[in-house]
Coordinates of C-alpha atoms in Angstrom, one line a residue:
Chain A
M1 CA 89.7 80.8 101.1
V2 CA 86.1 80.0 99.9
I3 CA 83.3 80.9 102.4
K4 CA 79.9 79.2 102.0
V5 CA 77.7 82.3 102.8
R6 CA 74.9 80.3 103.1
N7 CA 76.1 78.1 105.9
C8 CA 76.7 81.1 107.9
P9 CA 74.1 81.7 110.0
A10 CA 73.7 85.3 110.9
D11 CA 73.7 85.6 114.7
C12 CA 77.0 83.0 114.8
H13 CA 79.9 85.4 115.8
A14 CA 82.3 82.1 116.5
C15 CA 84.9 83.2 114.0
I16 CA 85.7 86.2 114.8
D17 CA 85.7 86.0 118.6
A18 CA 88.4 83.1 117.7
C19 CA 90.5 86.0 115.6
D20 CA 89.9 88.0 118.3
Y21 CA 91.1 86.5 121.1
V22 CA 94.4 84.7 119.1
H23 CA 95.3 88.0 118.1
N24 CA 94.6 90.3 121.2
I25 CA 92.3 92.5 119.4
P26 CA 90.7 95.3 121.1
D27 CA 87.5 95.7 121.6
A28 CA 85.7 97.9 119.5
E29 CA 83.4 99.0 122.6
K30 CA 85.5 99.6 124.9
M31 CA 87.8 102.2 122.9
P32 CA 87.3 105.2 123.1
S33 CA 85.6 106.0 119.8
P34 CA 84.0 103.7 117.0
R35 CA 86.8 105.4 114.3
H36 CA 89.2 103.3 116.3
E37 CA 88.5 100.0 115.9
I38 CA 91.0 97.2 114.6
K39 CA 88.9 94.6 112.6
W40 CA 90.5 91.5 111.3
I41 CA 87.5 90.0 110.1
W42 CA 83.8 91.3 110.5
Q43 CA 80.4 90.8 109.3
D44 CA 78.4 93.6 107.3
E45 CA 75.3 93.8 104.7
Y46 CA 75.6 92.8 101.0
K47 CA 75.5 96.1 99.4
H48 CA 78.7 97.0 101.6
A49 CA 80.3 93.8 100.8
F50 CA 79.1 93.7 97.0
P51 CA 78.7 97.9 96.7
D52 CA 78.5 97.3 92.7
Q53 CA 76.2 94.2 93.0
Q54 CA 73.7 96.0 95.0
H55 CA 70.0 97.1 92.5
E56 CA 66.4 97.6 94.4
Y57 CA 65.4 94.4 93.6
V58 CA 68.3 92.0 95.1
E59 CA 66.7 89.2 96.3
E60 CA 65.8 89.2 99.7
R61 CA 67.5 85.7 101.4
L62 CA 71.2 87.6 100.1
K63 CA 69.7 91.2 102.1
K64 CA 69.6 89.1 105.4
L65 CA 73.1 87.0 104.9
P66 CA 76.1 88.1 106.7
F67 CA 78.8 88.4 104.3
L68 CA 82.3 87.9 106.2
L69 CA 84.8 90.5 105.2
L70 CA 88.7 90.0 105.6
C71 CA 91.9 91.1 103.9
N72 CA 91.2 89.1 100.3
H73 CA 94.8 88.3 100.2
C74 CA 95.3 89.8 96.9
D75 CA 97.2 88.1 93.8
N76 CA 98.5 91.8 93.2
P77 CA 98.4 93.9 95.8
P78 CA 97.7 97.2 96.5
C79 CA 99.3 97.9 99.7
V80 CA 102.5 96.1 99.3
R81 CA 102.4 98.4 95.8
V82 CA 102.3 100.6 97.7
C83 CA 104.5 100.4 101.3
P84 CA 107.4 102.3 101.8
T85 CA 109.4 100.2 103.3
K86 CA 108.3 96.7 102.3
A87 CA 106.5 96.0 106.0
T88 CA 103.5 94.9 104.1
F89 CA 104.8 92.2 101.6
K90 CA 103.4 89.1 99.3
R91 CA 104.9 86.0 100.4
E92 CA 105.3 82.7 98.1
D93 CA 102.4 80.7 99.1
G94 CA 100.1 83.9 98.7
I95 CA 99.4 85.7 101.8
V96 CA 100.0 88.9 101.8
M97 CA 101.6 89.4 105.3
M98 CA 102.3 92.6 107.7
D99 CA 105.4 93.0 109.5
Q100 CA 104.2 95.1 112.8
H101 CA 108.1 96.0 113.8
R102 CA 108.7 97.6 110.8
C103 CA 106.0 99.6 109.8
I104 CA 106.2 103.7 109.9
G105 CA 102.2 104.4 109.8
C106 CA 101.8 106.6 107.0
R107 CA 98.8 105.0 106.4
F108 CA 99.2 104.9 102.7
C109 CA 98.0 100.7 102.5
M110 CA 94.8 102.2 103.9
A111 CA 94.3 104.0 101.2
A112 CA 95.6 101.9 98.8
C113 CA 92.7 99.1 100.0
P114 CA 90.1 99.0 98.2
Y115 CA 88.8 96.5 100.6
G116 CA 88.8 98.5 103.9
S117 CA 90.8 95.9 105.3
R118 CA 93.7 97.5 106.9
S119 CA 93.4 98.7 110.5
F120 CA 95.4 101.3 112.2
N121 CA 96.1 101.8 116.0
W122 CA 95.3 104.6 116.5
V123 CA 95.4 104.6 120.9
D124 CA 97.7 102.3 122.6
P125 CA 95.4 99.0 122.2
R126 CA 96.8 97.4 125.5
P127 CA 93.9 99.1 127.7
Y128 CA 91.2 97.5 125.1
I129 CA 91.7 94.2 125.3
E130 CA 89.3 92.0 127.0
K131 CA 91.2 88.9 127.7
Q132 CA 95.3 88.4 126.8
Y133 CA 96.2 85.7 125.1
P134 CA 99.9 85.3 125.8
E135 CA 101.5 83.8 122.7
Y136 CA 100.5 86.4 120.1
P137 CA 101.9 90.1 119.9
I138 CA 100.1 92.6 121.0
R139 CA 100.6 95.9 118.7
V140 CA 102.3 99.3 119.9
R141 CA 100.0 102.5 119.1
G142 CA 101.1 103.9 115.3
V143 CA 101.3 100.6 113.2
V144 CA 99.4 99.1 110.8
E145 CA 97.6 95.8 111.2
K146 CA 95.3 93.3 109.4
C147 CA 94.3 89.6 108.8
T148 CA 97.7 87.6 108.0
F149 CA 95.7 83.7 107.6
C150 CA 96.8 83.2 110.7
A151 CA 100.7 82.5 109.7
E152 CA 102.2 82.1 113.0
R153 CA 99.2 78.8 113.2
L154 CA 99.9 77.7 110.1
A155 CA 103.9 77.7 110.6
I156 CA 102.9 75.2 113.1
G157 CA 100.7 73.3 111.2
K158 CA 97.5 74.6 112.5
I159 CA 94.5 76.1 110.3
P160 CA 93.5 79.4 110.9
A161 CA 91.8 80.3 114.0
C162 CA 88.4 81.7 112.3
V163 CA 88.6 78.3 110.1
E164 CA 88.4 76.0 112.8
A165 CA 86.4 77.5 114.9
C166 CA 83.6 77.9 112.0
Q167 CA 84.6 74.2 112.0
N168 CA 84.0 73.1 115.6
E169 CA 80.6 75.3 115.7
A170 CA 79.6 73.9 112.8
K171 CA 79.9 70.2 114.3
K172 CA 78.3 71.4 117.6
H173 CA 75.0 72.5 116.0
G174 CA 75.5 69.5 113.2
R175 CA 75.2 71.8 109.5
E176 CA 78.5 72.4 107.0
P177 CA 81.3 74.4 108.2
A178 CA 80.6 78.1 106.0
L179 CA 85.0 79.0 106.3
V180 CA 86.7 76.4 103.5
F181 CA 90.6 77.4 103.7
G182 CA 93.1 75.7 101.6
D183 CA 95.6 75.9 99.0
L184 CA 94.6 77.2 95.6
E185 CA 97.1 76.0 93.5
D186 CA 96.6 72.6 94.4
P187 CA 94.0 71.4 92.1
E188 CA 93.3 68.6 94.7
S189 CA 92.4 71.1 97.4
E190 CA 88.7 71.3 98.2
V191 CA 88.9 75.2 98.0
R192 CA 89.5 73.8 93.7
K193 CA 87.2 71.3 94.3
L194 CA 84.5 74.2 95.8
L195 CA 85.2 76.6 93.2
R196 CA 85.3 74.1 90.4
S197 CA 81.5 72.8 91.4
H198 CA 80.3 76.2 92.4
Y199 CA 79.8 79.9 90.7
T200 CA 81.7 81.8 93.4
I201 CA 81.8 86.2 93.3
R202 CA 84.8 87.9 94.2
R203 CA 84.6 91.8 95.7
K204 CA 85.7 94.2 93.1
P205 CA 87.6 92.2 91.3
Q206 CA 87.5 94.7 88.0
L207 CA 90.1 96.6 90.2
G208 CA 92.5 94.1 89.2
T209 CA 93.6 93.3 92.8
G210 CA 93.4 89.7 92.1
P211 CA 90.9 89.0 95.2
Q212 CA 91.7 85.5 97.2
I213 CA 88.5 85.2 98.9
Y214 CA 85.6 83.2 97.0
Y215 CA 81.9 83.7 97.8
I216 CA 79.3 81.2 97.1
V217 CA 76.0 82.7 97.6
Chain B
M1 CA 124.9 136.6 106.1
L2 CA 123.0 134.0 108.6
E3 CA 123.8 137.0 111.6
K4 CA 121.4 139.0 109.7
A5 CA 118.5 137.0 110.9
F6 CA 119.4 138.1 114.1
V7 CA 119.2 141.3 114.2
G8 CA 116.1 143.7 113.6
G9 CA 113.7 145.9 114.6
R10 CA 111.4 145.9 117.6
K11 CA 108.7 145.0 115.2
Y12 CA 110.9 141.9 114.2
W13 CA 111.4 140.2 117.4
I14 CA 108.4 141.3 118.2
W15 CA 106.8 139.3 115.6
M16 CA 109.0 136.2 115.5
A17 CA 108.3 136.2 119.7
F18 CA 104.6 135.6 118.3
L19 CA 105.4 132.5 115.7
L20 CA 107.8 131.1 118.6
G21 CA 105.1 131.2 120.9
V22 CA 102.8 129.4 118.1
I23 CA 105.7 126.8 117.7
G24 CA 105.4 126.2 120.8
L25 CA 102.1 124.9 121.4
G26 CA 102.1 123.4 118.5
F27 CA 105.0 121.1 120.0
I28 CA 102.8 119.8 123.2
M29 CA 100.2 119.8 121.0
Y30 CA 103.3 117.1 119.1
L31 CA 104.2 115.3 122.7
W32 CA 100.8 115.3 124.0
Q33 CA 100.2 113.7 120.3
W34 CA 102.9 111.3 120.9
R35 CA 101.8 110.1 124.0
Y36 CA 98.5 109.4 123.6
G37 CA 98.8 108.0 119.7
L38 CA 97.0 109.6 116.4
G39 CA 93.6 109.1 118.3
L40 CA 93.6 112.3 119.4
T41 CA 92.8 113.3 115.8
G42 CA 89.9 113.3 113.5
M43 CA 91.3 110.6 111.9
G44 CA 89.9 107.3 111.8
R45 CA 89.7 103.8 110.1
D46 CA 88.1 105.5 107.7
V47 CA 89.8 109.2 106.8
S48 CA 92.9 107.7 107.8
W49 CA 94.3 110.5 106.1
G50 CA 93.4 114.1 107.2
F51 CA 94.9 117.3 107.8
Y52 CA 98.3 116.9 108.0
I53 CA 98.3 115.1 104.1
A54 CA 96.5 117.6 103.1
Q55 CA 98.7 120.9 104.3
F56 CA 101.3 118.7 103.0
T57 CA 100.0 118.5 99.4
Y58 CA 98.8 121.8 99.2
L59 CA 102.4 122.9 100.2
V60 CA 104.2 121.1 98.1
G61 CA 102.4 123.3 95.7
V62 CA 103.5 126.3 97.2
A63 CA 107.3 125.3 97.0
A64 CA 107.1 123.6 92.9
S65 CA 105.7 127.4 92.0
G66 CA 109.5 128.8 93.3
V67 CA 110.3 127.8 89.7
M68 CA 107.3 129.7 88.3
V69 CA 109.7 132.6 88.7
V70 CA 112.9 130.7 88.0
L71 CA 112.4 129.4 84.5
P72 CA 111.0 133.2 82.8
C73 CA 114.4 134.2 84.6
Y74 CA 116.4 131.5 82.8
I75 CA 115.1 130.3 80.2
H76 CA 113.2 133.2 78.7
N77 CA 116.0 135.2 80.0
Y78 CA 113.1 137.5 81.9
K79 CA 115.3 139.6 83.8
P80 CA 113.7 141.7 85.9
F81 CA 112.7 138.6 87.6
A82 CA 116.5 137.9 88.2
K83 CA 115.1 140.5 91.8
V84 CA 112.8 138.4 92.6
T85 CA 114.2 134.8 91.7
I86 CA 115.7 134.3 95.8
L87 CA 112.1 135.4 97.1
G88 CA 110.3 132.3 95.1
E89 CA 113.6 129.9 96.4
F90 CA 113.4 130.9 99.4
L91 CA 109.2 130.5 99.7
A92 CA 109.8 126.7 98.2
V93 CA 112.6 126.2 100.9
A94 CA 109.9 127.5 104.0
A95 CA 107.2 125.3 101.9
V96 CA 109.0 122.0 101.7
T97 CA 110.9 121.8 105.1
M98 CA 106.6 122.6 106.3
C99 CA 105.4 119.3 103.8
L100 CA 108.7 117.4 105.3
M101 CA 107.4 118.3 108.4
F102 CA 103.8 117.1 107.9
I103 CA 104.2 113.9 107.1
L104 CA 106.8 113.7 110.4
V105 CA 103.7 114.3 112.1
D106 CA 101.3 111.9 109.9
L107 CA 103.6 109.5 111.0
G108 CA 102.7 106.6 113.5
R109 CA 105.8 105.8 114.1
V110 CA 108.4 109.0 113.9
D111 CA 110.9 106.4 115.3
R112 CA 111.1 104.3 113.1
L113 CA 111.6 107.1 110.1
L114 CA 114.8 105.4 109.3
N115 CA 113.6 102.7 107.9
M116 CA 112.6 104.6 104.6
I117 CA 116.7 104.6 103.3
L118 CA 117.2 101.3 106.0
H119 CA 115.0 99.2 103.2
P120 CA 114.3 101.5 100.2
T121 CA 111.1 100.5 98.5
P122 CA 111.2 101.4 94.1
N123 CA 107.6 100.8 94.0
S124 CA 106.3 102.6 96.3
I125 CA 105.7 106.3 95.3
L126 CA 106.3 107.5 99.4
F127 CA 109.7 106.4 98.7
W128 CA 110.2 109.0 95.5
D129 CA 108.7 111.3 96.9
M130 CA 110.8 111.4 99.8
V131 CA 113.7 111.3 97.3
V132 CA 112.4 114.2 95.3
L133 CA 111.2 116.4 98.3
N134 CA 114.9 116.7 99.8
V135 CA 116.4 116.6 96.6
Y136 CA 114.3 120.1 95.9
L137 CA 114.9 121.3 99.2
F138 CA 118.6 120.9 99.2
L139 CA 119.0 122.7 95.8
N140 CA 116.7 125.8 96.5
I141 CA 118.8 126.2 99.9
F142 CA 122.1 125.7 97.9
I143 CA 121.3 127.6 94.5
G144 CA 119.0 130.9 97.0
W145 CA 122.6 130.8 99.4
V146 CA 125.1 131.0 96.4
A147 CA 123.2 133.4 94.6
L148 CA 122.8 135.7 97.6
S149 CA 126.5 136.0 98.6
A150 CA 127.8 136.6 95.0
E151 CA 125.1 139.4 95.3
R152 CA 126.3 140.3 98.8
K153 CA 130.4 140.7 97.5
D154 CA 129.0 142.7 94.3
V155 CA 129.8 139.7 91.8
P156 CA 127.4 137.8 89.6
P157 CA 127.1 134.4 90.4
P158 CA 129.5 131.7 89.9
H159 CA 128.9 130.0 86.6
W160 CA 129.0 126.6 87.8
I161 CA 125.4 127.5 89.7
K162 CA 124.2 127.6 86.0
P163 CA 123.6 123.3 86.0
F164 CA 122.0 123.6 89.3
I165 CA 119.3 126.3 88.2
Y166 CA 118.5 124.2 85.2
I167 CA 118.0 120.9 87.4
S168 CA 115.9 122.7 89.6
I169 CA 113.2 123.4 86.8
P170 CA 112.3 120.0 85.9
W171 CA 112.5 118.9 89.7
A172 CA 110.2 121.3 90.9
F173 CA 107.8 119.7 88.5
S174 CA 108.7 116.4 89.3
I175 CA 107.7 117.2 92.9
H176 CA 104.1 117.7 92.8
T177 CA 103.7 114.9 89.7
V178 CA 104.9 112.7 92.4
T179 CA 102.7 114.0 95.3
A180 CA 100.2 113.4 92.8
F181 CA 101.1 110.2 92.1
L182 CA 100.7 109.1 95.5
Y183 CA 96.3 109.7 95.0
A184 CA 96.5 108.7 91.5
G185 CA 97.6 105.3 91.3
L186 CA 95.4 103.9 94.0
P187 CA 92.8 101.6 92.8
G188 CA 89.2 101.9 94.4
R189 CA 89.8 105.7 95.2
H190 CA 87.7 106.9 92.1
F191 CA 88.1 110.3 93.5
W192 CA 92.2 110.1 93.1
L193 CA 91.7 108.1 90.1
T194 CA 91.8 110.6 87.3
A195 CA 94.9 110.7 84.8
I196 CA 95.2 114.9 85.0
M197 CA 95.7 114.5 89.0
A198 CA 99.3 115.3 88.2
A199 CA 98.4 118.2 85.5
R200 CA 95.4 119.7 88.5
F201 CA 98.0 119.9 90.7
L202 CA 100.6 121.6 88.9
A203 CA 98.0 124.3 87.4
S204 CA 96.8 124.5 91.6
A205 CA 100.7 125.0 92.2
F206 CA 101.3 127.7 89.6
C207 CA 98.4 129.8 91.2
S208 CA 98.3 129.3 94.3
G209 CA 102.3 129.4 94.9
P210 CA 102.9 132.8 92.8
A211 CA 99.5 134.2 94.5
L212 CA 101.1 133.5 97.7
L213 CA 104.4 135.1 96.7
I214 CA 103.0 138.3 94.8
V215 CA 100.7 139.2 98.7
F216 CA 104.8 138.6 99.9
C217 CA 106.4 141.1 97.4
L218 CA 103.5 142.9 98.4
I219 CA 104.1 143.2 102.0
V220 CA 108.4 143.1 101.5
R221 CA 107.5 146.6 99.6
K222 CA 105.3 147.9 102.2
V223 CA 107.9 147.2 105.3
T224 CA 111.4 146.8 103.8
K225 CA 112.9 149.4 102.0
F226 CA 113.6 146.9 99.3
D227 CA 111.2 147.0 96.1
P228 CA 110.7 143.4 93.9
G229 CA 108.9 145.9 91.5
K230 CA 106.0 147.0 90.2
D231 CA 106.2 145.5 86.7
Q232 CA 107.5 141.8 88.5
I233 CA 104.3 141.6 90.7
R234 CA 102.2 142.6 87.8
T235 CA 104.2 139.3 85.2
L236 CA 103.3 137.3 88.5
G237 CA 99.7 138.3 88.3
G238 CA 99.3 137.3 84.8
I239 CA 101.2 133.9 85.5
V240 CA 98.7 133.6 88.5
A241 CA 95.9 134.1 86.1
Y242 CA 97.0 131.8 83.3
A243 CA 97.4 129.2 85.9
M244 CA 94.2 130.2 87.8
I245 CA 92.1 129.3 84.6
L246 CA 93.8 125.9 84.0
N247 CA 92.8 124.8 87.5
V248 CA 89.3 125.6 87.2
F249 CA 89.5 124.1 83.5
F250 CA 90.2 120.8 85.0
F251 CA 88.0 120.8 87.6
L252 CA 85.3 121.0 85.1
L253 CA 86.5 118.3 83.5
E254 CA 86.4 116.0 86.6
I255 CA 82.7 117.0 86.7
F256 CA 82.0 116.2 83.1
T257 CA 84.1 113.3 83.6
A258 CA 82.1 111.9 86.4
F259 CA 78.8 113.5 86.2
Y260 CA 78.2 112.4 82.2
S261 CA 79.8 108.9 82.6
Q262 CA 77.0 109.0 85.5
I263 CA 79.2 105.8 87.1
P264 CA 78.4 106.4 90.6
G265 CA 82.1 106.2 91.9
H266 CA 83.0 108.9 90.5
M267 CA 80.5 110.7 90.8
H268 CA 79.8 110.2 95.0
S269 CA 82.8 112.1 96.6
F270 CA 81.7 115.5 94.3
I271 CA 78.0 114.7 95.2
Y272 CA 79.3 114.5 99.0
L273 CA 81.8 117.5 98.9
F274 CA 79.2 119.4 97.3
R275 CA 75.9 118.2 98.2
G276 CA 76.1 115.9 101.2
L277 CA 75.5 112.4 100.8
E278 CA 73.1 109.9 103.2
G279 CA 72.5 113.2 105.3
H280 CA 76.3 114.2 105.6
A281 CA 77.5 117.8 104.4
R282 CA 80.0 118.7 106.3
L283 CA 82.0 120.1 103.9
V284 CA 79.1 121.5 101.6
P285 CA 79.8 124.6 102.8
W286 CA 83.3 124.8 102.6
M287 CA 83.3 123.2 99.0
W288 CA 80.9 126.4 97.9
T289 CA 83.0 129.2 99.5
F290 CA 85.4 127.9 97.3
V291 CA 83.6 127.9 93.8
V292 CA 82.5 131.6 95.0
F293 CA 86.4 132.3 95.6
A294 CA 87.5 130.8 92.7
V295 CA 85.3 133.1 90.4
A296 CA 85.8 135.6 92.6
A297 CA 89.5 135.4 91.4
L298 CA 89.0 134.5 87.8
V299 CA 87.0 138.1 87.7
L300 CA 89.6 139.7 89.6
L301 CA 92.6 138.4 87.6
I302 CA 90.9 138.3 83.8
V303 CA 89.6 141.8 83.6
P304 CA 92.6 143.6 82.7
A305 CA 92.3 146.7 84.7
T306 CA 91.3 144.6 88.1
R307 CA 94.9 142.7 87.1
R308 CA 97.0 145.7 86.3
K309 CA 95.8 147.2 89.5
L310 CA 98.3 146.5 92.6
D311 CA 95.4 146.8 96.0
T312 CA 92.8 144.9 93.4
L313 CA 95.4 142.4 92.0
L314 CA 95.9 141.4 95.9
V315 CA 92.6 140.8 96.7
G316 CA 92.5 138.6 93.5
C317 CA 95.8 136.9 95.0
V318 CA 93.8 135.9 98.2
C319 CA 91.2 135.0 96.6
V320 CA 93.1 132.5 94.8
I321 CA 94.8 131.8 98.3
I322 CA 91.5 130.8 99.6
A323 CA 90.0 128.8 96.8
T324 CA 92.6 126.7 96.2
W325 CA 93.4 125.7 99.9
I326 CA 90.6 124.9 100.1
D327 CA 90.4 122.7 96.9
K328 CA 93.6 120.7 97.8
G329 CA 94.1 121.3 102.3
L330 CA 90.6 120.2 102.5
G331 CA 88.1 119.0 99.5
L332 CA 90.6 116.6 98.1
V333 CA 92.0 114.4 100.7
I334 CA 88.9 114.0 103.1
G335 CA 86.6 113.8 99.7
G336 CA 88.4 111.0 98.0
F337 CA 88.1 108.9 101.6
T338 CA 84.6 109.3 101.1
P339 CA 82.5 107.4 101.0
N340 CA 84.7 104.8 101.8
P341 CA 85.5 101.1 100.2
L342 CA 81.9 99.9 101.6
G343 CA 79.6 102.3 100.0
K344 CA 79.5 104.4 104.2
V345 CA 79.9 108.2 104.8
V346 CA 81.9 108.8 107.7
E347 CA 82.9 112.1 108.2
Y348 CA 86.1 114.0 109.6
W349 CA 86.9 116.6 111.2
P350 CA 90.0 117.7 112.6
T351 CA 90.4 118.1 116.5
G352 CA 91.6 120.9 118.1
P353 CA 95.2 119.2 118.8
E354 CA 95.2 118.3 115.5
F355 CA 94.4 121.8 114.1
L356 CA 96.7 123.5 116.5
I357 CA 99.9 121.0 115.7
S358 CA 99.5 121.8 111.8
L359 CA 99.6 125.4 113.1
G360 CA 102.4 124.7 114.9
V361 CA 104.3 123.4 111.5
W362 CA 102.9 126.6 109.9
A363 CA 104.2 129.1 112.1
T364 CA 107.9 127.1 112.1
G365 CA 106.8 127.7 108.0
V366 CA 106.6 130.9 108.5
L367 CA 109.4 132.0 111.0
I368 CA 112.1 129.8 108.6
L369 CA 110.2 132.3 105.4
T370 CA 110.9 135.6 108.1
A371 CA 114.8 134.9 108.5
L372 CA 115.4 133.6 105.0
Y373 CA 113.9 137.0 103.8
K374 CA 115.3 139.2 106.4
I375 CA 118.1 137.7 105.5
A376 CA 118.3 138.1 101.3
I377 CA 116.8 142.0 101.4
S378 CA 119.5 142.9 104.7
V379 CA 121.9 141.6 101.8
R380 CA 120.4 144.4 99.7
E381 CA 119.4 147.0 101.6
E382 CA 123.1 146.9 102.2
A383 CA 124.0 146.4 98.7
G384 CA 122.0 149.9 97.7
I385 CA 119.2 148.0 95.8
Y386 CA 117.1 150.1 97.2
K387 CA 113.5 151.3 95.3
A388 CA 113.6 151.2 91.6

């Protein structure tokens, strides 16, 4: 995935709302503690998204831009390496998947993820879901979850919910969408074209995890 | 021999009843956690392991330290230790049991535990930790029981037990090495990403475990007719002294690398622990308590006069136990998660129920230890191995 940060207005939460809805993600404000928040895709500041790049004189524009954070679907994912039950695994197409029915809730993957992209169901999420989406399972307490690039939608030929919402919102306001999703192995895909023609940065590439979310700033 | 755990005086039964009470309270709290979820604890998305895993890590060290009496006895032929090996082995049994229980109470879906075996995953260090801990538990129960049975019949232990004893020695090192690998191989957790993590763990294990053993030996000396022996306790004191020196030395090595290199990620956790970060300083008093007790322990253990005298040795050992417990049972795990991967400080502190569940697990360990020591000592008292 490529995220064109310039095209992402701070006050737009279309992608986050779409993801939260189709995955039955509990409403953080209703939950007993902010510690228990479940996050698949969320916004944060530059200094938290790229803590190693932060400096005193950083461009004003960057300070104000929202950075969308989600699972990096690493090429060499440490979460998969540490999982004792193969509940999290990498698919052939590169998606790092999560089997919430096999997870024993040891949270080793959360310790291993250098991006804070994994969430644990500290409590039963059901009472805190604003509007239930019957096509996606609601998790039980005690398992880990994260972004799956909408594997359930990809399977039926749809694009991830966040990307679709971003495109719709951009069309409505006559601007370019910020989220671009595609096959990095295909040289003709839009993501590859963007990567060829733009300077992109990734989160903590020095750790060797091979994050597959690219940011155009 | 098991029946010996069921006969005892009034004090013995009051003690056991007290422990059962604490266990019961912990169990009720666990049922609450079972119903509500791990949200009952102070853990959260930023500090996702807490008190349970920290106690687990500390107790793996205590378990591993059994080797510090077995090794001199069987490899160096230091025979006086033959009297105390059983105490070391039974301490290991109680400690490993607590380790496994702390893992169980920390799991979100303990009902799916068998997935670890149904879907074995050799690339996960947790899989190997399960293997080494369970084998170590078996080895110690088996060796301890066979040796004690032989002693009861007043015959030397059977020869076929020797290979098991020799295996148990490297195995003790393996349990703490593998436990260190749980932490030391995670990218992006700078506090844990250190090649000397396993060495540090072993050093801290080999001082905290024998220090506990000394305390137990002194208690046994006082309340029973069995005397583990002054010389044995003093030799253990020497082991504790060396290991504590190494432990503190390794810790200072970490401080040097972090602060001379000035790499922020390497310094942040230390700053959080010892000075506080961004106004968050909950662990600071604890970590300075650790420093005070570590220094006091070093003084009492290095000065020959205070190390040889049993009263001051006891104080030194208690200092070691407190210092190593704070270091491993609080600082290591919480410090590793703070600041979080996004550079934010989210503080953790165990909740009441979380603390009571932990206390319940500790009480279970102490109950097992009391019962096993009771059996071992009754056998010895019967055999007439009284105060030497």
